[in-house]
XYZ file of C-alpha atoms in Angstrom:
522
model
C 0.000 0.000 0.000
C 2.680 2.507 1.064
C 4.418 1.343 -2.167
C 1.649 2.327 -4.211
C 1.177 5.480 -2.453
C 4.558 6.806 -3.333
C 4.462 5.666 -6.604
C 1.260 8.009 -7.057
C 2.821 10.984 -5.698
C 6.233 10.246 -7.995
C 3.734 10.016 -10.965
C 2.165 12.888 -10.042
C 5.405 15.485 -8.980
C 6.433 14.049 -12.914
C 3.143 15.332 -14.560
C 3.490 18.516 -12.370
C 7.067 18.627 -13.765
C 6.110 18.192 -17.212
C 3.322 20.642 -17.193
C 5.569 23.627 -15.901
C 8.288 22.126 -19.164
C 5.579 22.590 -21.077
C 4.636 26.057 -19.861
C 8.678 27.346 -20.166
C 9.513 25.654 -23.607
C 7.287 27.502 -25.895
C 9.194 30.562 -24.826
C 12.620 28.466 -25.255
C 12.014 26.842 -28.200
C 12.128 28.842 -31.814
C 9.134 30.747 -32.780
C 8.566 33.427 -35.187
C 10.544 36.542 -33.432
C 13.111 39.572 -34.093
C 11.095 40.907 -36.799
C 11.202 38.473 -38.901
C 7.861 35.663 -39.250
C 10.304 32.787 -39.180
C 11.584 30.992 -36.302
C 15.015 31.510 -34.841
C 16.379 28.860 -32.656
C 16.541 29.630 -28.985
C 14.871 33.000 -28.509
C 12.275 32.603 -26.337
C 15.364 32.213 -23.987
C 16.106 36.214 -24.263
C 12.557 36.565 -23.366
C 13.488 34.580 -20.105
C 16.837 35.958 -19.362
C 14.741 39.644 -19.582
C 12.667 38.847 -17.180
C 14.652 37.370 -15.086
C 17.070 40.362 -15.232
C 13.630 42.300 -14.152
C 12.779 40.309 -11.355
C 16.495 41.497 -9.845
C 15.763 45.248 -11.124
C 12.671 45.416 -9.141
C 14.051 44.015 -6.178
C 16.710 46.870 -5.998
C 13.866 49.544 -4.206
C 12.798 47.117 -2.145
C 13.733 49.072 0.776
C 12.104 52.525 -0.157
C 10.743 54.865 0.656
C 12.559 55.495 3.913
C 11.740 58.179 6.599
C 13.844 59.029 8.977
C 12.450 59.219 12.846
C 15.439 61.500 14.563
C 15.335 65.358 13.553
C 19.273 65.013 13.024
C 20.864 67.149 10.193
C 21.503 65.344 6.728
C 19.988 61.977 7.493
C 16.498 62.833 5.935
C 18.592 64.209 2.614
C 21.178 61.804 2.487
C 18.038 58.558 2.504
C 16.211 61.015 -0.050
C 19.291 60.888 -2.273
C 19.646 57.029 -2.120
C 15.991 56.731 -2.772
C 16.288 58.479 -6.178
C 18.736 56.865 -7.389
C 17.301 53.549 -6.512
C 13.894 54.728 -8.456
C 16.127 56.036 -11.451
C 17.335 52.356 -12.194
C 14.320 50.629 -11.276
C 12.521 53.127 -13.813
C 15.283 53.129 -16.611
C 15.232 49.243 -16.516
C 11.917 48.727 -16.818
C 11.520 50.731 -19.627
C 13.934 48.534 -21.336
C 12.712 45.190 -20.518
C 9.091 45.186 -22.198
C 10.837 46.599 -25.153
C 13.283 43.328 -25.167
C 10.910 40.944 -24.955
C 8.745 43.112 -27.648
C 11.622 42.523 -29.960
C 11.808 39.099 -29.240
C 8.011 38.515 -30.194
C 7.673 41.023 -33.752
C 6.973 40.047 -36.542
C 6.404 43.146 -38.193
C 9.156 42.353 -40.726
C 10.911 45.779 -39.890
C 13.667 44.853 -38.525
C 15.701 47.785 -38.600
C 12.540 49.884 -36.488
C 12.226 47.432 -34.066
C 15.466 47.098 -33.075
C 16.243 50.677 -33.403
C 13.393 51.066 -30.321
C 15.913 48.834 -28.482
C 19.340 50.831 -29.564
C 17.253 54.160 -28.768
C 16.376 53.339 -25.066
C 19.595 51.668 -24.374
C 21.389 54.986 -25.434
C 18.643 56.769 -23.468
C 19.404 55.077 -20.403
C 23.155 55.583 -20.712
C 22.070 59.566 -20.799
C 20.141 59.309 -18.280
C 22.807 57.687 -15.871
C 25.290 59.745 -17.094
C 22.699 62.905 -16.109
C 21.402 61.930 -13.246
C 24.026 59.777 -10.803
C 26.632 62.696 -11.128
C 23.812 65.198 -9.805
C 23.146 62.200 -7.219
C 26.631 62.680 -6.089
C 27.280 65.761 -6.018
C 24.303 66.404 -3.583
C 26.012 63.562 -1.647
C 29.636 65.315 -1.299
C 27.380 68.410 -0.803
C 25.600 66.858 2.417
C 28.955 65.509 3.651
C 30.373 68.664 3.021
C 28.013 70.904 4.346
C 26.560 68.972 7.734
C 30.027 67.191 8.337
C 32.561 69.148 7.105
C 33.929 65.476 5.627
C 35.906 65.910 1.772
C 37.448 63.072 -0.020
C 36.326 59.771 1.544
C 33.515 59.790 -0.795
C 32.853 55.703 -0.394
C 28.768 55.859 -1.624
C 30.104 57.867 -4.671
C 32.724 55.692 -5.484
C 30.341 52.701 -4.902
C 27.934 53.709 -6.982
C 29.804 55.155 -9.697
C 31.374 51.949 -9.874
C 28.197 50.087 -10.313
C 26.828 52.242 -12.283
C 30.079 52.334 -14.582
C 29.700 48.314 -14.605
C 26.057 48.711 -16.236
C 27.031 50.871 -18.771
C 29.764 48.509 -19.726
C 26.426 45.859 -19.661
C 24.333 48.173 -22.072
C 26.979 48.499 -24.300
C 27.897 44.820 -24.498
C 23.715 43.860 -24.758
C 23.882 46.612 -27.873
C 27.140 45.357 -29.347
C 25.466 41.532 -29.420
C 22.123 42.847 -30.439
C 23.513 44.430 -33.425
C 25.234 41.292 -34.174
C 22.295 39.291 -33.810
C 20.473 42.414 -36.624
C 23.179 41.960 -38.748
C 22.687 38.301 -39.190
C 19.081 38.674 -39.651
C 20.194 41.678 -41.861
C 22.698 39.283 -44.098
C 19.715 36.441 -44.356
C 17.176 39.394 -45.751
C 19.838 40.511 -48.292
C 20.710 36.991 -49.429
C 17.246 36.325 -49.727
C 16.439 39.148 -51.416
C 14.195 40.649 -48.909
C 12.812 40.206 -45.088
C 9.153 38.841 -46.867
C 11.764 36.576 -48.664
C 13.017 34.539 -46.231
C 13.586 30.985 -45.214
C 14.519 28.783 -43.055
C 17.423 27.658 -44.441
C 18.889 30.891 -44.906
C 18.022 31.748 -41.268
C 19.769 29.223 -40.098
C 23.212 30.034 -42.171
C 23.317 33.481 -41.248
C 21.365 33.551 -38.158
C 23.697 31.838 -36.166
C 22.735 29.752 -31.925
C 25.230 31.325 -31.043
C 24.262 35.313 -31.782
C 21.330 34.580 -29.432
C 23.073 32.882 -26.873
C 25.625 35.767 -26.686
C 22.337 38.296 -26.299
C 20.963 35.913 -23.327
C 24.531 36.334 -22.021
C 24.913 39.735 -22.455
C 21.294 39.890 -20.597
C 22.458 37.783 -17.865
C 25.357 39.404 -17.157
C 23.391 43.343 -17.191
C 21.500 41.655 -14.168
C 24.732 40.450 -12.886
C 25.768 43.905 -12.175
C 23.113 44.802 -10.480
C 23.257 43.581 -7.117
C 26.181 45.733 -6.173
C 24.029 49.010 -6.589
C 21.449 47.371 -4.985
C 23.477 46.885 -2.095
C 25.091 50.060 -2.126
C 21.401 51.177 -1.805
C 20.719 48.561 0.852
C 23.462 49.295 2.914
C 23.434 52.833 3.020
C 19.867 52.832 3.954
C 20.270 50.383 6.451
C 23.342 52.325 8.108
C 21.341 55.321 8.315
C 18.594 53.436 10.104
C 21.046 52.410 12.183
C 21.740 56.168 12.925
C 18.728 57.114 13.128
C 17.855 54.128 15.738
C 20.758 55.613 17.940
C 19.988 58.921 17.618
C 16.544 58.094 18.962
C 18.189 56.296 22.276
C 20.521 59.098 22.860
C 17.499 62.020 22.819
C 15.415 59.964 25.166
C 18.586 59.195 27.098
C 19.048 63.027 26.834
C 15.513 64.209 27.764
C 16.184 62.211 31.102
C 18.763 64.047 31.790
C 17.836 67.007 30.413
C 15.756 68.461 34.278
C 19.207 67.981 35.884
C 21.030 70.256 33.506
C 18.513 72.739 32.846
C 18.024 73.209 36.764
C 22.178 73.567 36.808
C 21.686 76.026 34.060
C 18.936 77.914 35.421
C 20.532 78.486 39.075
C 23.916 79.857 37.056
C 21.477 82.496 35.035
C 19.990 83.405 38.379
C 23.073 84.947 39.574
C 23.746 86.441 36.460
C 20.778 88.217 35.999
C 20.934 89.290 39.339
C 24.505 90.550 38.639
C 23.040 92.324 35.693
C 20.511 93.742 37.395
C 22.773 95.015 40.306
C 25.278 96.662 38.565
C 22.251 97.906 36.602
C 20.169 99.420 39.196
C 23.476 100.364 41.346
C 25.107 102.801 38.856
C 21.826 104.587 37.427
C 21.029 105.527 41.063
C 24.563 106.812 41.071
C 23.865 108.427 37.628
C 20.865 109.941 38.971
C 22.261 111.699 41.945
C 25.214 112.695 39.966
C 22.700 114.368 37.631
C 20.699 115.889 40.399
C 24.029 117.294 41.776
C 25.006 118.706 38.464
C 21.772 120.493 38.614
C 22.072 122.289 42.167
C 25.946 122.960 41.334
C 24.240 125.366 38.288
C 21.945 126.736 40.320
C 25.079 128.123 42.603
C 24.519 132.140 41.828
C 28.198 132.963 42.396
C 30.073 129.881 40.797
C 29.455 130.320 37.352
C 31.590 133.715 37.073
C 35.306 131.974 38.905
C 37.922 132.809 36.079
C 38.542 128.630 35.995
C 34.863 127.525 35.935
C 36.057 125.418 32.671
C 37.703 123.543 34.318
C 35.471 122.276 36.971
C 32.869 122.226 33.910
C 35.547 119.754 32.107
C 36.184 117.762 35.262
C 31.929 117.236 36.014
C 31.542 116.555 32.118
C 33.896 113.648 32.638
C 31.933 112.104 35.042
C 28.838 112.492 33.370
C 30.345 111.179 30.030
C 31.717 107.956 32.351
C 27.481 107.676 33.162
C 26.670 108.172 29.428
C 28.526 105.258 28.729
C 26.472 103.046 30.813
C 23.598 102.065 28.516
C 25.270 102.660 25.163
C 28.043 99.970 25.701
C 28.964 98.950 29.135
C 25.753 97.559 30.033
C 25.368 95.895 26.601
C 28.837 94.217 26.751
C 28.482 93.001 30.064
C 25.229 90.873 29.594
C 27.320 89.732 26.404
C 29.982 88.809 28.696
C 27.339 87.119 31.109
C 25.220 85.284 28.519
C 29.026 84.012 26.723
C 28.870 82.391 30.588
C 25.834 80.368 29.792
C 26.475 79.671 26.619
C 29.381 78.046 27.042
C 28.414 75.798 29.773
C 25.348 74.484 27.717
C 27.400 74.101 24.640
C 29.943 72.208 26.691
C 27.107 69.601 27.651
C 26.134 69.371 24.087
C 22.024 70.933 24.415
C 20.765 72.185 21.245
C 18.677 75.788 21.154
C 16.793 73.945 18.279
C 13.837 71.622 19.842
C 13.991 67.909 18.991
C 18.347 68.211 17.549
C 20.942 67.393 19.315
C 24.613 69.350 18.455
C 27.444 67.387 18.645
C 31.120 66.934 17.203
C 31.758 64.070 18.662
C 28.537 62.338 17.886
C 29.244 63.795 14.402
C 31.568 61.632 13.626
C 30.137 58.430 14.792
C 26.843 59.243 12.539
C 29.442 60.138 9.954
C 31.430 57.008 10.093
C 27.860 54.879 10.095
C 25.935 57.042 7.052
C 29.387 57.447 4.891
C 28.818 53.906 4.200
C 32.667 52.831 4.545
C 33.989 49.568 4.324
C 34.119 49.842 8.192
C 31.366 51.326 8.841
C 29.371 49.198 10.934
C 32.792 47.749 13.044
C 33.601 51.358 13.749
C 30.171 52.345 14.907
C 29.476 49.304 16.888
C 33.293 49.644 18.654
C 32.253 53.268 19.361
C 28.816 54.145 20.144
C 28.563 52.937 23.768
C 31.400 54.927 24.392
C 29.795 57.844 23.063
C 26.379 57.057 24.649
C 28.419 57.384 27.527
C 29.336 60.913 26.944
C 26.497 62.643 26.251
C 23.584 61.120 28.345
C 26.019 60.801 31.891
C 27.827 64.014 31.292
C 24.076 66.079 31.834
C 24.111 63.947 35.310
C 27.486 63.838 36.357
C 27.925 67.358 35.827
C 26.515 69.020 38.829
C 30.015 68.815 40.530
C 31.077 71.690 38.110
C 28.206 73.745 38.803
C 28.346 73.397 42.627
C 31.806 75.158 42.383
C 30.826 78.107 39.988
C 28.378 78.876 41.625
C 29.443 80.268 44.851
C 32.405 82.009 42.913
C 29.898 83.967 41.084
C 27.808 84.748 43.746
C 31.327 86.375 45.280
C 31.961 88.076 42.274
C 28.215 89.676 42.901
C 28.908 91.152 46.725
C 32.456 91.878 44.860
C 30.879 94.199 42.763
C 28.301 95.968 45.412
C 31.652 96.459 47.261
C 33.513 98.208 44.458
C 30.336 100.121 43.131
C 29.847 101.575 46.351
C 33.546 103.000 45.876
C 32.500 104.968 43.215
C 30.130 107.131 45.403
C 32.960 108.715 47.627
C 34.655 110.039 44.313
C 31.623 112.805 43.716
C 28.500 113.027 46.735
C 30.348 115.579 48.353
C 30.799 117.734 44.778
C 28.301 119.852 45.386
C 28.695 121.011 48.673
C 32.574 121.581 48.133
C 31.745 123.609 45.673
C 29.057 125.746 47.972
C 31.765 126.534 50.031
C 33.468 127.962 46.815
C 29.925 129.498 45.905
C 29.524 131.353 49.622
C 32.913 133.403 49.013
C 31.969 137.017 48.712
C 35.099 138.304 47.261
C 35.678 137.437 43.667
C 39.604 136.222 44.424
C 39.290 134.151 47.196
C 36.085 132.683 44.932
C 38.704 132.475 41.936
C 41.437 130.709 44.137
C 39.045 128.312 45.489
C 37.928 127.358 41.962
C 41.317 126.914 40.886
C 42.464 125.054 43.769
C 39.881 122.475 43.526
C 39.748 122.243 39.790
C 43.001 120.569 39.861
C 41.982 117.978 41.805
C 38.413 117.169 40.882
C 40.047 116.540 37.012
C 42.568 114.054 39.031
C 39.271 112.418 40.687
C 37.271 112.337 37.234
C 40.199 110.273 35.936
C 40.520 107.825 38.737
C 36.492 107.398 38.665
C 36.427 106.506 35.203
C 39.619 103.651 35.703
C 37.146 102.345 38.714
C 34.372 102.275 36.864
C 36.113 100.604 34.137
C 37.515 98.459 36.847
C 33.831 97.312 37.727
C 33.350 95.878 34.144
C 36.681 94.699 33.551
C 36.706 92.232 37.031
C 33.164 91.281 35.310
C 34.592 90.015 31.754
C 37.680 88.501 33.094
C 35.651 86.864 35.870
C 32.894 85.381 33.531
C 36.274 84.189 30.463
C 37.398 82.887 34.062
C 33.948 81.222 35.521
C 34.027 79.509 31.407
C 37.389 77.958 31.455
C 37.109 76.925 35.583
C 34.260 74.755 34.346
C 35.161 73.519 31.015
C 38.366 72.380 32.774
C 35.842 70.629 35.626
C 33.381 69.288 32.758
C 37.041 67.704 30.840
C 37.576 65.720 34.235
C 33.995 64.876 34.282
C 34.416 63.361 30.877
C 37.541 61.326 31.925
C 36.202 59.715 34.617
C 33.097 58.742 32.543
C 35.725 57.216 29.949
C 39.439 57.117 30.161
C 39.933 59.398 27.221
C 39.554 62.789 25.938
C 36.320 63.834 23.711
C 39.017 64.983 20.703
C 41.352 61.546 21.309
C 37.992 59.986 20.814
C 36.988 61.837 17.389
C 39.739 61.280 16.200
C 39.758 57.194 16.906
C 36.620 57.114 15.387
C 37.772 58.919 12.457
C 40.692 56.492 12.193
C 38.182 53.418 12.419
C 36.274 54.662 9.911
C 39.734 54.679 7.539
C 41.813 52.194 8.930
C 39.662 49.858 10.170
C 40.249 47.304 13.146
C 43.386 47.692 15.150
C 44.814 45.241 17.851
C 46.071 48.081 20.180
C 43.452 50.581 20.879
């Protein structure tokens, strides 16, 4: 019974086998093709080696569209790129294969149009790469160039454009045996007088197997070459997935840590602005008075006629052109000064002012060395990401250390400054009532000599308030350059003890990976 059984199924696998024979050799066997109404042996094979070829053209934009996730610079261009260029070939070839197996099936008798429609599109598509996959590339180095500031490793260029520079060589070897196989049919027509003319005798001498075999070759071997721009493609879309998968991780890694370092941030701008706003409100109350006082000196009724009045005139308008300087460029370039403070700190824990990026050099060049699509691409970025995980989601956290100690230093340079503003005050409140003593003298040379004897010194006093005053905002630039290198310094240390080597040493390794490849001693 069980002998019987699998003699059935063997009986029927061989009819199932026959039937599918049956179904492939009328496209195998010689039929009436190429133009011509008589059979030529083996042609139904080009049919079959075209679509075959299509079956691997179709497959090449498998993996597109692709949208990146991760609001990181380039990736969404780069994957845009790669996605035209895989819908230029899938396009260009399958214009090209209906027309093939067209050919195959005429019987028009023109021979010459219908393989002319072949020679046309083939040249067509050779434009067409030659147009279109340099502007591809160029937007590529562009990208590099422009988000990476990476020239010269140009590996998906050079990938593709060797592809690409394969399939050309494959179009021009299916044309070269195409015409071959036309002039055969072409010799048979003239030795017969004309296409309507022929027979199969004369197909057969000048229509040689072997002219179509070379075409199903030539066929074969244009799909041949393309599963290297396919996986060009493949690969660069996959490594910027990979990127983009990261990227993802580090910003929620980030946004975790992102309370922390704003609340750092925040405290550090609170004793800025209250700096600001000291100095601010301290020195237009001085301004004020001074004004006030400048006001009850002119209303003095003897002062005004002293032979040296200039001069205490020159000596008050230095002091109030000290004032006048306040809110035209002192005050302005010291909340520079002060917001160069924050800026630097939040720059040195890599947060972005944009919402949803982060800003990076270092984890530049890891999505570099990924996207770039090197021969190392994926050993270098799987040796190096955890390392750079590490640095930008603990830094945020471990941080805090570096804050702690600016902060009080700041908050010294603020009672610093209400200590040397208050200075200021002892250089002109008594002005005005020096000068009433002046005012009160009855006789016009003892008023003269007082003028004059105080003149003197009240341009000496102008002088030295101005240096103080410059003094105030001097300490506060040099404090704040200060404040920025005392905590870069702390934030370097930081980074060291999160991993035993410095951010650029790291770049740089990367970098190296991504051209070198694997070493044994780092």
């Amino acid at each position: 019974m069980m002998r019987l059984l699998a003699l059935a199924l063997c009986v029927q696998s061989l009819l199932q086998v026959d039937t599918i024979v049956h179904r492939i050799l009328p496209m195998a066997l010689a039929k009436p093709d190429f133009g011509i109404s008589l059979p030529i042996t083996s042609s139904g094979k080009v049919s079959l080696a075209a679509l075959g070829a299509r079956t691997v053209l179709e497959a090449i934009d498998d993996n597109t569209p692709f949208t990146v996730e991760a609001n990181y610079k380039g990736l969404q261009d780069l994957a845009n790129i790669v996605v035209s260029v895989a819908s230029m070939t899938v396009n260009l070839g399958s214009e090209l294969v209906p027309l093939v197996t067209s050919l195959v099936s005429d019987v028009s008798g023109d021979v010459t149009t219908v393989f002319a429609t072949v020679f046309t599109k083939i040249g067509d598509i050779k434009t067409a790469i030659g147009t279109q996959l340099p502007t591809a590339i160029a937007g590529m180095k562009a990208l590099f160039k422009t988000h990476f500031d990476s020239e010269g490793l140009d590996y998906i260029p050079n990938q593709l454009t060797d592809g690409f520079n394969r399939i050309v060589l494959g179009l021009d070897d299916l044309n070269a045996k195409l015409q071959t196989l036309k002039k055969g049919i072409d010799d048979a027509a003239t030795a017969a007088g004309s296409v309507a003319d022929l027979t199969d005798p004369l197909v057969k001498k000048f229509v040689k197997p072997a002219y179509v075999y070379n075409v199903v070759f030539a066929i074969n071997q244009l799909k041949a070459y393309l599963p290297v721009v396919k996986y060009t493609i493949d690969s660069t879309l996959e490594n910027i997935n990979l990127a983009d998968d990261y990227l993802l991780l580090v910003s929620q890694a980030l946004q975790q840590s992102a309370g922390t370092t704003t609340q750092s941030i925040s405290s550090v701008k609170t004793v800025t602005d209250a700096i600001s706003q000291d100095v601010k409100t301290g020195l237009n109350g001085y301004a004020s008075d001074f004004s006030n006082m400048q006001t009850e000196i002119g209303s003095f009724p003897r002062l005004s006629t002293a032979a040296d009045i200039a001069r205490i005139n020159s000596a008050l308008g230095s002091y109030s052109a000290a004032f006048g300087t306040l809110t035209t460029t002192r005050y302005p370039a010291m909340d520079t000064h002060l917001q160069n403070l924050i800026d630097a700190m939040t720059n040195a824990l890599a947060a972005s002012s944009t919402p949803g990026q982060i800003t990076s050099d270092l984890l530049d060049s890891l999505i570099l060395t990924v996207i770039e699509n090197g021969k190392y691409a994926q050993f270098c970025f799987n040796k190096y990401y955890g390392l750079v995980f590490g640095f930008l989601t603990s830094l945020g956290d471990s941080a805090g250390l570096c804050f702690d100690k600016e902060i009080p230093r700041l908050q010294t340079l603020q009672d610093t400054l209400v200590t040397a503003r208050e200075q200021l005050l002892a250089d002109f409140e008594y002005i005005a009532s020096e000068l009433a003593v002046c005012d009160s003298l009855t006789m016009q040379a003892k008023l003269d000599e007082c003028v004059l004897a105080l003149s003197g010194f009240y341009t000496s006093l102008s002088t030295q308030f101005g240096l103080k005053l410059q003094f105030i905002f001097d300490l506060i630039e040099n404090e704040t350059a200060a404040s920025t290198n005392r905590f870069l310094i702390c934030i370097e240390l930081v980074k060291m003890n999160l991993v035993e080597i410095t951010e650029a040493n790291l770049m740089n390794d990367i970098r190296e990976c991504a051209l070198d490849g694997p070493t044994a001693d780092d």
